[in-house]
XYZ file of C-alpha atoms in Angstrom:
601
model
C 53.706 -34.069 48.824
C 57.105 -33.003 48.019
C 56.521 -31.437 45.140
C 55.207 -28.286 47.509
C 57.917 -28.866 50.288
C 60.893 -26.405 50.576
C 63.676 -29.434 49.181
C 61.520 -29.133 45.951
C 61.229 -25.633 45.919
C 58.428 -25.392 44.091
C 55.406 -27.168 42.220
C 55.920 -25.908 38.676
C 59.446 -26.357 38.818
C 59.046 -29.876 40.140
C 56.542 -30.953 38.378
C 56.881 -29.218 34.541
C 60.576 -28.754 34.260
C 61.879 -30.921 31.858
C 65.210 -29.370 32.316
C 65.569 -31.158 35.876
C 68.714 -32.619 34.806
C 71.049 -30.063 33.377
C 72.839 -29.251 36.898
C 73.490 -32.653 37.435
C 74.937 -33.618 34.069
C 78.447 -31.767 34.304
C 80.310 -34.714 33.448
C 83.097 -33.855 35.977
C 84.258 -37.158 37.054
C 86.339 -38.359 33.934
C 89.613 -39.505 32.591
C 91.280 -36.351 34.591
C 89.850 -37.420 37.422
C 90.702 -40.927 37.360
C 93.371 -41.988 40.686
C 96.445 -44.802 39.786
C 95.122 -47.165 42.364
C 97.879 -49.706 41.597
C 98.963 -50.744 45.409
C 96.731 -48.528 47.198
C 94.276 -50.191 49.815
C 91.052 -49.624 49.466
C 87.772 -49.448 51.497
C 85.242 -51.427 50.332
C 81.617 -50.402 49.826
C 80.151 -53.313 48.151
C 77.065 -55.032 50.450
C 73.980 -53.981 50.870
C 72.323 -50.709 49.571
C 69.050 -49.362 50.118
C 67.607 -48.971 46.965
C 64.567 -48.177 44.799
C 63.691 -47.474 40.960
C 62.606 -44.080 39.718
C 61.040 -44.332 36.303
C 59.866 -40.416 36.155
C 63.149 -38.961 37.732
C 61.652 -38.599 40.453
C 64.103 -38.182 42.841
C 66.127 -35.534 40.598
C 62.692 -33.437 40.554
C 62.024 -33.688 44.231
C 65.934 -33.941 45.243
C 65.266 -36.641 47.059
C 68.869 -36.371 48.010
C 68.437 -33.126 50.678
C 65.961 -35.227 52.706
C 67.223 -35.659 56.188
C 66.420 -39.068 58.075
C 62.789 -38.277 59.621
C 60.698 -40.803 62.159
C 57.981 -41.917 59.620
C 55.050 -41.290 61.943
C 56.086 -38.191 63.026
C 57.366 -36.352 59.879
C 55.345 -33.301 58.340
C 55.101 -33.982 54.633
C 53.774 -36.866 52.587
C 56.865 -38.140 50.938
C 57.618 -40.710 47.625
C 60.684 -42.497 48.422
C 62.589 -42.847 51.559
C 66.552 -42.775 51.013
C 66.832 -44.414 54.614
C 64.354 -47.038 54.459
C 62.916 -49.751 52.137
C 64.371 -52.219 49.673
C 68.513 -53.616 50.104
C 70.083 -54.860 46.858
C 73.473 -56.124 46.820
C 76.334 -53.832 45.457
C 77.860 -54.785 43.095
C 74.966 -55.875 41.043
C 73.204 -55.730 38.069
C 69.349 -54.415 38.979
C 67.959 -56.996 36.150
C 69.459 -59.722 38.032
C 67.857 -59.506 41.312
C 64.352 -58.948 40.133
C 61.562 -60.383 37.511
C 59.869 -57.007 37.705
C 63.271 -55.188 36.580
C 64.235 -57.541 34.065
C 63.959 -54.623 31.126
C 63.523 -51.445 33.322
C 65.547 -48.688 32.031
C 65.505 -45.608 33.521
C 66.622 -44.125 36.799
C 67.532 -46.054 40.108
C 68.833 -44.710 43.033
C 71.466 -46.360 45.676
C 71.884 -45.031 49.573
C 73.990 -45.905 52.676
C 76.017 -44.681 55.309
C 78.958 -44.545 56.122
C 81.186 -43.914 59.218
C 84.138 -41.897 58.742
C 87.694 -41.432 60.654
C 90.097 -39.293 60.094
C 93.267 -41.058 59.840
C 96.055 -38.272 59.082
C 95.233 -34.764 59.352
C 95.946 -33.712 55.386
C 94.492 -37.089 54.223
C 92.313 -36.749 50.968
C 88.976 -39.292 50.609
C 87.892 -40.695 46.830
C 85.117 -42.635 45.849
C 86.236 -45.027 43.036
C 83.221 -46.975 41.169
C 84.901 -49.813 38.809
C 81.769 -49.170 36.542
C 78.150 -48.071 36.707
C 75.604 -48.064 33.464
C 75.219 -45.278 32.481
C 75.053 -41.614 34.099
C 76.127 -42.027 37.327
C 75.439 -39.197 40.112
C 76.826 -38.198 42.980
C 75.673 -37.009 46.335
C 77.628 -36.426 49.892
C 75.583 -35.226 52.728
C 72.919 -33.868 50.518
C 75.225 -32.318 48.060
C 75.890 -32.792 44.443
C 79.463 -34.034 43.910
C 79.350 -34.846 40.379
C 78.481 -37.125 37.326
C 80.436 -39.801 34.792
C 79.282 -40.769 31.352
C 79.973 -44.379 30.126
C 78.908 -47.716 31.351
C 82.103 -49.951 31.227
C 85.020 -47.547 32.369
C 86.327 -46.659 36.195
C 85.859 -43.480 37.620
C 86.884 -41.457 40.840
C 85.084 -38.247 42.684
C 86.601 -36.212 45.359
C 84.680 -36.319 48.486
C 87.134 -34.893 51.084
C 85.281 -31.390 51.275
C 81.994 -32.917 51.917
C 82.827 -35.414 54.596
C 82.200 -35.011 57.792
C 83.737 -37.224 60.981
C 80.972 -39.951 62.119
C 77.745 -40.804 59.766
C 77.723 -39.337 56.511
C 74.871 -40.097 53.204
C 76.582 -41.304 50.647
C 73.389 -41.353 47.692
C 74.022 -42.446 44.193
C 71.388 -42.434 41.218
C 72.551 -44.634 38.228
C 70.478 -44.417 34.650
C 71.017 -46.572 32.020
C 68.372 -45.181 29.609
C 69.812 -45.703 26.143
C 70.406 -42.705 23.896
C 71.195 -41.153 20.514
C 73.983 -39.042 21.829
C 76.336 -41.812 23.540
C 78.230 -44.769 23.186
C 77.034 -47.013 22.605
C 73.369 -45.761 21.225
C 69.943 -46.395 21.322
C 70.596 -49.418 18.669
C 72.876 -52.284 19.763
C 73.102 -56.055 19.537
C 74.261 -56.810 23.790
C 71.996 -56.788 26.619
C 71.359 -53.373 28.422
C 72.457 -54.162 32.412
C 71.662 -51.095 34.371
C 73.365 -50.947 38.100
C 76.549 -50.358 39.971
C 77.987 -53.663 38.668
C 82.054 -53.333 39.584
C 83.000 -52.524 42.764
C 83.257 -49.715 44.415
C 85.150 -48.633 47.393
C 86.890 -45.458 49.174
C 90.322 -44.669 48.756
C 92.356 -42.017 51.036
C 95.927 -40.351 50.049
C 97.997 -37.793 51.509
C 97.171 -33.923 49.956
C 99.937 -33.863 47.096
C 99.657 -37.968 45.978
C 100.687 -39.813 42.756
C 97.994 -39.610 40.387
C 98.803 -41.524 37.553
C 102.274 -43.992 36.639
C 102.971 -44.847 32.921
C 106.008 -47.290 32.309
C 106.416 -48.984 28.928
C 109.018 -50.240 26.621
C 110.448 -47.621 24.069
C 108.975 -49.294 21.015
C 112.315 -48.058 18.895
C 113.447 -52.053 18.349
C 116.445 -52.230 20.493
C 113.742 -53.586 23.347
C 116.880 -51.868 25.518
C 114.573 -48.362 26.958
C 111.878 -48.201 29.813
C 109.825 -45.040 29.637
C 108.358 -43.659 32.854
C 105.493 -41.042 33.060
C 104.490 -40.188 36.556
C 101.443 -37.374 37.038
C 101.789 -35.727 40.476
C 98.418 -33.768 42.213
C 100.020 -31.553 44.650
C 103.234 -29.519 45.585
C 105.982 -31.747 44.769
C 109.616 -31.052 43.710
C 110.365 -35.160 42.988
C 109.465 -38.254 42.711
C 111.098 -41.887 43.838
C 110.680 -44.883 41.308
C 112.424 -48.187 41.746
C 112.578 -51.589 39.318
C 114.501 -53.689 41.531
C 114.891 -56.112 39.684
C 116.400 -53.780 37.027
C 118.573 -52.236 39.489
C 116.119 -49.231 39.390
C 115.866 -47.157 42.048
C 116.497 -43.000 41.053
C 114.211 -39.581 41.838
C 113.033 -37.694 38.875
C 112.411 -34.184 39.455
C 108.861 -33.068 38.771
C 108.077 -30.052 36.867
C 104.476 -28.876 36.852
C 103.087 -32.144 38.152
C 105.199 -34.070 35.601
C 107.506 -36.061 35.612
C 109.252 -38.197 32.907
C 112.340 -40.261 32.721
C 114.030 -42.954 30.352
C 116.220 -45.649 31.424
C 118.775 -47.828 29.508
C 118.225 -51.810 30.909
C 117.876 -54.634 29.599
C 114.552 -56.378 30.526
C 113.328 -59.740 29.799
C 110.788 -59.379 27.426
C 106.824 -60.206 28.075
C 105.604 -62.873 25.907
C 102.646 -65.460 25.763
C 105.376 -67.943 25.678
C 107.202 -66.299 28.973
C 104.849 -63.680 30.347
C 107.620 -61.780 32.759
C 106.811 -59.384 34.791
C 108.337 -56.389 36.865
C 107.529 -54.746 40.104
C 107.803 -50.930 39.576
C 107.434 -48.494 42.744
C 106.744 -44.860 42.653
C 106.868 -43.099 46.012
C 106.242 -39.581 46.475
C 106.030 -38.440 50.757
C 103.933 -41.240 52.610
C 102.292 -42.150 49.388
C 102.861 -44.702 47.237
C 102.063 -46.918 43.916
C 102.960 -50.495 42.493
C 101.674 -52.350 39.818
C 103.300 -55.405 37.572
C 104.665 -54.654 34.268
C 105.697 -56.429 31.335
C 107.866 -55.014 29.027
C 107.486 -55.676 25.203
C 106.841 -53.773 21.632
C 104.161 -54.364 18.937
C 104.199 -53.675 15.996
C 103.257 -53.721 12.322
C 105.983 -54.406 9.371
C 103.990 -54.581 5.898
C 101.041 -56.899 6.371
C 103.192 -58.850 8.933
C 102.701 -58.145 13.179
C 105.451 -58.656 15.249
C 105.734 -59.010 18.461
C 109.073 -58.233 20.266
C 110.560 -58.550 16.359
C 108.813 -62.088 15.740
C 106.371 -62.927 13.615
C 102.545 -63.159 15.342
C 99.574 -64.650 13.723
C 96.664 -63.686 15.802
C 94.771 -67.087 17.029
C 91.455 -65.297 18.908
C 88.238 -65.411 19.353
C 85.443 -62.638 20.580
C 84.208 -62.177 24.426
C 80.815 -60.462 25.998
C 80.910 -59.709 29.199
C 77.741 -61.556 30.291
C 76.166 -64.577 32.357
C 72.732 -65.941 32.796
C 72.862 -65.522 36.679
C 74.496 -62.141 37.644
C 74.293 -60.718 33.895
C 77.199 -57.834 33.223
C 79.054 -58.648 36.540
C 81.948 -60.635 36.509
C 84.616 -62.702 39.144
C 88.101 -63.516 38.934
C 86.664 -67.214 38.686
C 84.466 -66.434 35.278
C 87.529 -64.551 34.272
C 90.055 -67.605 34.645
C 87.520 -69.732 33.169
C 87.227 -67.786 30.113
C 91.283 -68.016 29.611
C 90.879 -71.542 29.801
C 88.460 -72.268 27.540
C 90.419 -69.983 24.769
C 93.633 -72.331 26.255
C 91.443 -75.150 25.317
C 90.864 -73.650 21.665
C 94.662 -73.027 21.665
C 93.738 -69.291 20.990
C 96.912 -66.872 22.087
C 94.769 -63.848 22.386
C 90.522 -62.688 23.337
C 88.917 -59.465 21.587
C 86.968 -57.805 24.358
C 84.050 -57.041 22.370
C 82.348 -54.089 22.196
C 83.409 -52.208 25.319
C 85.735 -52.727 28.247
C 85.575 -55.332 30.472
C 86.204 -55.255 33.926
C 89.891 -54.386 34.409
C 90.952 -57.846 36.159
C 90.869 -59.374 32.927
C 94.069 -57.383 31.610
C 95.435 -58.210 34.812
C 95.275 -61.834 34.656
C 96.200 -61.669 30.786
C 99.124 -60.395 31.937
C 100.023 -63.377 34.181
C 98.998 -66.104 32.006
C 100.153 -64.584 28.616
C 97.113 -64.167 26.722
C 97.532 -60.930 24.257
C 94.146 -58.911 24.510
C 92.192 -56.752 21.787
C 90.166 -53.453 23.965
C 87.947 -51.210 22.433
C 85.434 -48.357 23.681
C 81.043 -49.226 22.441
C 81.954 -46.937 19.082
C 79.319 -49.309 17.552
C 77.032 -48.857 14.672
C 75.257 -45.649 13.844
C 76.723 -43.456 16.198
C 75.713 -39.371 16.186
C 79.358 -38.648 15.046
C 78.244 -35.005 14.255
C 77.203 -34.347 17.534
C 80.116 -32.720 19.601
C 78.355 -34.746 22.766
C 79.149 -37.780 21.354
C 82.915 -37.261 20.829
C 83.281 -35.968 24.076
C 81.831 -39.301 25.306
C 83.999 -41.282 22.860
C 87.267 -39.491 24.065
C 86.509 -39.657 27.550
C 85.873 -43.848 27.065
C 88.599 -44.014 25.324
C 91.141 -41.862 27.453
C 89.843 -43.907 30.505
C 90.266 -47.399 28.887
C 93.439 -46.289 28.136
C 94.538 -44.929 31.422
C 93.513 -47.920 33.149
C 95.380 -50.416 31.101
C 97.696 -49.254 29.328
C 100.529 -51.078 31.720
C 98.834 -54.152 31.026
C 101.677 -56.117 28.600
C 98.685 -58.275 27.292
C 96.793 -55.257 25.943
C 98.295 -55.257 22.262
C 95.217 -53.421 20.641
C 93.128 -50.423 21.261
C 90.284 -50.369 18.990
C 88.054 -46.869 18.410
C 85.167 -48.680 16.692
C 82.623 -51.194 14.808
C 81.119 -51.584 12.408
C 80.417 -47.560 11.233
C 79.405 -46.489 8.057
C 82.588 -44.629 5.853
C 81.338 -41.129 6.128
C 83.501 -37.616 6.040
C 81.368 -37.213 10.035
C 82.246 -40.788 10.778
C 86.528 -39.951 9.400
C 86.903 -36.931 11.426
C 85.103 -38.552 14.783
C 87.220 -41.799 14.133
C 90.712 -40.015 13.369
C 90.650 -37.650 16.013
C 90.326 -40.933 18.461
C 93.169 -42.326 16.748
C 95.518 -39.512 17.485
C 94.313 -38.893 20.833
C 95.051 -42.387 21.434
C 98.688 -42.243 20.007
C 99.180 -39.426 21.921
C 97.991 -41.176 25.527
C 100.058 -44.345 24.685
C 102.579 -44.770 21.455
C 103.210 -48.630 22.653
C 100.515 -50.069 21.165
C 99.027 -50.747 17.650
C 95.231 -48.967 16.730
C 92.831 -50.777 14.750
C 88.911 -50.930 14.269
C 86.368 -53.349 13.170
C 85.571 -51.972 9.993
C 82.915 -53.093 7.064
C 83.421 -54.916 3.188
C 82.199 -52.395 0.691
C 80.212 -55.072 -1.195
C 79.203 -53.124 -4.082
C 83.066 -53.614 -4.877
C 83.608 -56.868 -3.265
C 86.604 -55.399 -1.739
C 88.182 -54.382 2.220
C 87.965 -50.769 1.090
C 87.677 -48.137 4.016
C 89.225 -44.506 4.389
C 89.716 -44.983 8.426
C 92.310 -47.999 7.015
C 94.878 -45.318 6.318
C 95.103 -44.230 9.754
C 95.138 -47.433 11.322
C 97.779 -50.274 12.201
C 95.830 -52.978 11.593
C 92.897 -53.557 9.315
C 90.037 -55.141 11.534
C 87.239 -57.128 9.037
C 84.101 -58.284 10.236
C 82.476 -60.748 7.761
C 79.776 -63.554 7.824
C 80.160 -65.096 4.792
C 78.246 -68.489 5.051
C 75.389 -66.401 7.312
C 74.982 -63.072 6.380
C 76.453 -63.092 3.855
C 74.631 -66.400 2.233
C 77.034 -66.832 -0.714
C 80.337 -68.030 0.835
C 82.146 -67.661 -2.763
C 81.670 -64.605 -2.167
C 84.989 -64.403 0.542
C 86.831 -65.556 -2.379
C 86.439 -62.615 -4.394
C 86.766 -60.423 -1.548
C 90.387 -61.860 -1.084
C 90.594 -61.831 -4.835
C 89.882 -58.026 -5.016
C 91.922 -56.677 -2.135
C 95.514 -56.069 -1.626
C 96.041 -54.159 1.485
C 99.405 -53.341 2.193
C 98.579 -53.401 6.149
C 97.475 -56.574 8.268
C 94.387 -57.626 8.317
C 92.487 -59.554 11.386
C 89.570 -61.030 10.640
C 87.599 -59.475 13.874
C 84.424 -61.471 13.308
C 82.886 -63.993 11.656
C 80.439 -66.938 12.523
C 77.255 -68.734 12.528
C 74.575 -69.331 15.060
C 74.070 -73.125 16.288
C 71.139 -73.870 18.957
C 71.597 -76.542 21.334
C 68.707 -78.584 23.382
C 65.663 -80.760 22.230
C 63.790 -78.463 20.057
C 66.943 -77.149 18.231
C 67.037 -77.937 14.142
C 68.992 -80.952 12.702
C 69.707 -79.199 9.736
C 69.836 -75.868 7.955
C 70.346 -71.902 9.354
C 70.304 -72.012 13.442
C 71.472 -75.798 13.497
C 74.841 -76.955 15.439
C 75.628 -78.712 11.939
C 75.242 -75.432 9.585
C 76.821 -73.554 11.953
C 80.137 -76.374 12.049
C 79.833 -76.477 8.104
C 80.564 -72.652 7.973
C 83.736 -73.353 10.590
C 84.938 -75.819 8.104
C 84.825 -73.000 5.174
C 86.591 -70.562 7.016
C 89.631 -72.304 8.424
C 90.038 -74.019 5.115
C 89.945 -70.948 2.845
C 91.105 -68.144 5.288
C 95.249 -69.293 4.981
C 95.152 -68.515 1.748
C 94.680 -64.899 2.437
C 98.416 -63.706 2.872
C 97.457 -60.569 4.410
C 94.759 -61.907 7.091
C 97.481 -61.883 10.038
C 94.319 -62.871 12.827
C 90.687 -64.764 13.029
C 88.891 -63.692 15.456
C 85.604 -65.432 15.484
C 81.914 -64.835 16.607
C 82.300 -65.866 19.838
C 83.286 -67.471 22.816
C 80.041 -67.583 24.825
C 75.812 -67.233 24.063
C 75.038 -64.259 25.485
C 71.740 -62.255 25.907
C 70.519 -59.661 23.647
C 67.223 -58.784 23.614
C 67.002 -57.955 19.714
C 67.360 -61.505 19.023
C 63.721 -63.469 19.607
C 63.173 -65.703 16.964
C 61.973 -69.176 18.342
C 65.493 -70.409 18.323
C 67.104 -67.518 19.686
C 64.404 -66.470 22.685
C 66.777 -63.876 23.789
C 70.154 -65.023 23.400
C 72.752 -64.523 20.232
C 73.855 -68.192 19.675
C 77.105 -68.064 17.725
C 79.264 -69.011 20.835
C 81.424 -71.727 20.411
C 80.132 -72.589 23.894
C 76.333 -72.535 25.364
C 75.158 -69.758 27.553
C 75.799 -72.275 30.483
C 79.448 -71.511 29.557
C 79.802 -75.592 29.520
C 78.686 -77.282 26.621
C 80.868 -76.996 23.567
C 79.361 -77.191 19.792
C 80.553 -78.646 17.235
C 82.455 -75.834 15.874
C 84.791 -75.553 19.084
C 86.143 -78.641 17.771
C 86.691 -77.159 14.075
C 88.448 -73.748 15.609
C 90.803 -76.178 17.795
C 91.647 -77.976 15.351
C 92.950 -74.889 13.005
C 94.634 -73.408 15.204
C 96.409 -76.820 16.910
C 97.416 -76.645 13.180
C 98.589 -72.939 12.700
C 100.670 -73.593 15.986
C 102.641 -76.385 14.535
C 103.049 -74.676 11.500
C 104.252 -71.622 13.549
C 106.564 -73.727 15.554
C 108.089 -75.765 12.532
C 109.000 -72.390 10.735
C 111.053 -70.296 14.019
């Protein structure tokens, strides 16, 4: 067996070290690694993988990635798993989709093909860019280890130019979405746990010194009369060529150690829901090049008020997962647009992208349609803030999140948690993601879900101080079974910052063998709508309602009878068709809040 072969190297190391892991868990492919693939052409990988599950780690203990491709009648050593033979999934794909047997596996799986590579210019650099991958996703090339990414929901890019070769080349990847105390999110969560290479993934090639990153934004200093550019050169390079057209843009900015910054005075037409503009901006640097659409537009927070390019803004939202009954985490540009028009249909002017990022084509269609988007990393619950691990998992979320989307005009909000516990651990993890993200983008507002302290009966929180906006989640009229209660919360508090009500709900069950009446029932659930909207305007400072959510989605901590699986406060079923009750309540509001809105400009 291989656990006495020469790719093992030995039996006591195979078999007894539970160390195995630590020289594949480096953790090199991250936010610094990360390519600006705005306009570049990619190579597509996505099709059909061999592909097998590996419970015991296996193929880490064996390195199942140095095996070479063997005739299986002929070859000298009993062997486990064959990289070049055996089961095809599709790629993208979530494993628990395409299987009974894999419905909760968590653990190990590992994904091989080949590819055929040309050399198309002679200094030409290869990347392999994975949209996302749950959880630890590894590397190989040719039987060597290229590298490893933390973090289920965020893009990632690894080098592979040194390790190709021209003609066939192994390209093996071992994704493991065991959960854990020492990550976000942990071990404890309330969304279903897909495991796979679920975005896609493809090859990108640039010259040797290329454009690695482009940053353009509106100077948020209120005269909405100031584009900022930020352009991040890998390479020798003395400048850099970046054009707005339409703005009568076209200069070079000299670059000075990789940098290179610029601010120009125009006069764009400013992004809105109501006229969601947007601007072609070129950087060009040699034969390479980047584009991507940007709207230009400032948020911000004035007293308890949110403006948005100086106007007053009530938030109108409600929550999204990221999940479906048939292909689970994965997502299409069809789900997507169907999503936007079933908050359209709510008359909602803006989604919270709940708990984690969702595949980046959302922002990119926000953009376009002019829906304003909340984004936030899986800081959820009882994270390990102590543990320097976990921070380093939290920035690296967060700084990729960021870097992907922070030209998206629609993305208003980063948010750096949930739901946490107010402890002096929980303040220094939670601040120091706050200034890392003002740092990595000052055009946008920071906020997190945070918790009432009900021993007070009051929206009392230390992270508040640091923040922009006050994010509340509270289920008074579930939960919380006393719905007075939400009175003398709003009776108690006076915070001198907005306020968004980032969730709040009931759960109604739909189909024969739902209840009529009482907790779980489409009524109750409508009754607790009805509350809501009629007491939440009197709350001066609440400047957003977000509720609990858009969709049913699966979670496999909720199994009561009712439940079997799912959590049921969506506005719509799971099918993503049938509409409760409720919807009806929520469109109503906020057909109302518009008019009101519209009467007072």
């Amino acid at each position: 067996m291989l656990e006495k072969s020469d790719l093992a190297e030995n039996a006591v190391e195979c078999l007894h070290n539970e160390h195995y892991d630590r020289p594949y868990n480096l953790q090199n492919l991250n936010h610094q690694t990360l390519l600006f693939t705005g306009g570049r052409k990619g190579e597509s990988l996505s099709g059909d993988w061999r592909f097998t599950l590996d419970l015991h780690d296996t193929g880490l203990r064996q390195k199942w990635f140095l095996m070479q491709k063997q005739d299986a009648e002929t070859r000298r050593d009993p062997y486990d798993y064959d990289p070049y033979a055996g089961t095809t999934v599709p790629v993208p794909g979530c494993w628990q989709m395409l299987n009974d047997k894999w419905f909760y596996f968590e653990g190990s799986a590992w994904y091989t093909r080949e590819i055929d590579y040309v050399m198309q210019e002679p200094d030409e650099r290869v990347f392999l860019r994975i949209g996302a991958a749950n959880y630890d996703c590894k590397i190989f090339l040719n039987h060597r280890f290229i590298g490893n990414h933390y973090g289920g929901s965020t893009p990632f890019c690894a080098e592979l130019t040194a390790e190709l070769q021209t003609g066939n080349n192994v390209l093996m990847i071992c994704v493991n979405n065991t959960r854990t105390t020492d990550r976000l999110p942990l071990r404890n969560n309330d969304w279903f746990n897909y495991g796979g290479i679920y975005r896609e993934i493809a090859l990108i090639r640039t010259p040797q010194s290329y454009i690695h990153d482009l940053f353009v934004y509106l100077v948020p200093d209120g005269n909405y009369n100031r584009v900022a550019v930020k352009i991040a050169i890998d390479g020798a390079a003395t400048d850099v060529e970046i054009s707005i057209a339409e703005l009568g843009i076209n200069q070079t900015i000299p670059v000075v150690e990789g940098q290179a910054e610029a601010i120009f005075s125009v006069q764009p037409e400013l992004w809105s829901p109501e006229n969601p503009k947007l601007y072609k901006v070129r950087a060009s640097l040699g034969r390479d090049s980047v584009e991507d659409d940007i709207g230009f537009r400032q948020i911000e927070v004035v007293g308890t008020d949110i403006r948005l390019n100086g106007k007053s803004l009530y938030l109108r939202g409600v929550n999204c997962h990221e999940d479906d009954l048939l292909v689970g985490k994965m997502t299409s540009e069809d789900d997507i647009r169907r999503r936007f028009r079933d908050a359209r249909a709510l008359n909602c002017n803006y989604l919270r992208l709940a708990h984690y990022p969702h595949h980046e084509l959302v922002a990119r269609i926000a953009d376009e349609e002019g829906v304003l988007l909340w984004e936030e990393i899986p800081n959820y619950w009882a994270i390990d803030f102590s543990n320097p691990a976990t921070q380093r998992d939290a920035h690296n979320q967060l700084m990729e999140l960021i870097i992907r989307d922070r030209n998206r005009a629609s993305v208003i909000i980063w948010s750096v948690g949930n739901e946490n516990a107010d402890t002096d651990e929980r303040l220094q993890f939670m601040t120091s993601l706050v200034n890392a993200a003002r740092q990595a983008d000052p055009s946008r507002l920071i906020s997190a879900a945070c918790l009432v302290n009900h021993a007070k009966m009051k929206i009392e929180d230390r992270l508040a101080e640091f923040l922009d906006i006050i994010g509340l989640n509270e289920y008074y009229g579930w939960y919380e079974e006393n719905f007075d209660d939400l009175i003398v919360l709003g009776e108690n508090s006076s915070p001198t910052k907005p306020v968004v009500i980032t969730e709040t709900g009931a759960e109604g069950v739909l189909g024969e063998h739902a209840p009529k009446t009482g907790p779980f029932s489409e009524h109750y659930m409508a009754e607790v709508y009805r509350k809501q909207t009629a007491y939440l305007p009197r709350l001066t400072y609440v400047r957003g309602f977000t509720p609990w959510l858009l969709y049913d989605y699966r979670t496999e901590r909720r199994q009561n009878p009712y439940q079997q699986g799912l959590n049921c406060k969506g506005l719509i079923a799971a099918d993503k068709l049938t509409r409760k009750a409720a919807f009806y309540i929520l469109r109503d509001f906020y057909q109302q809040l518009k008019e009101t809105e519209s009467s007072s400009d």
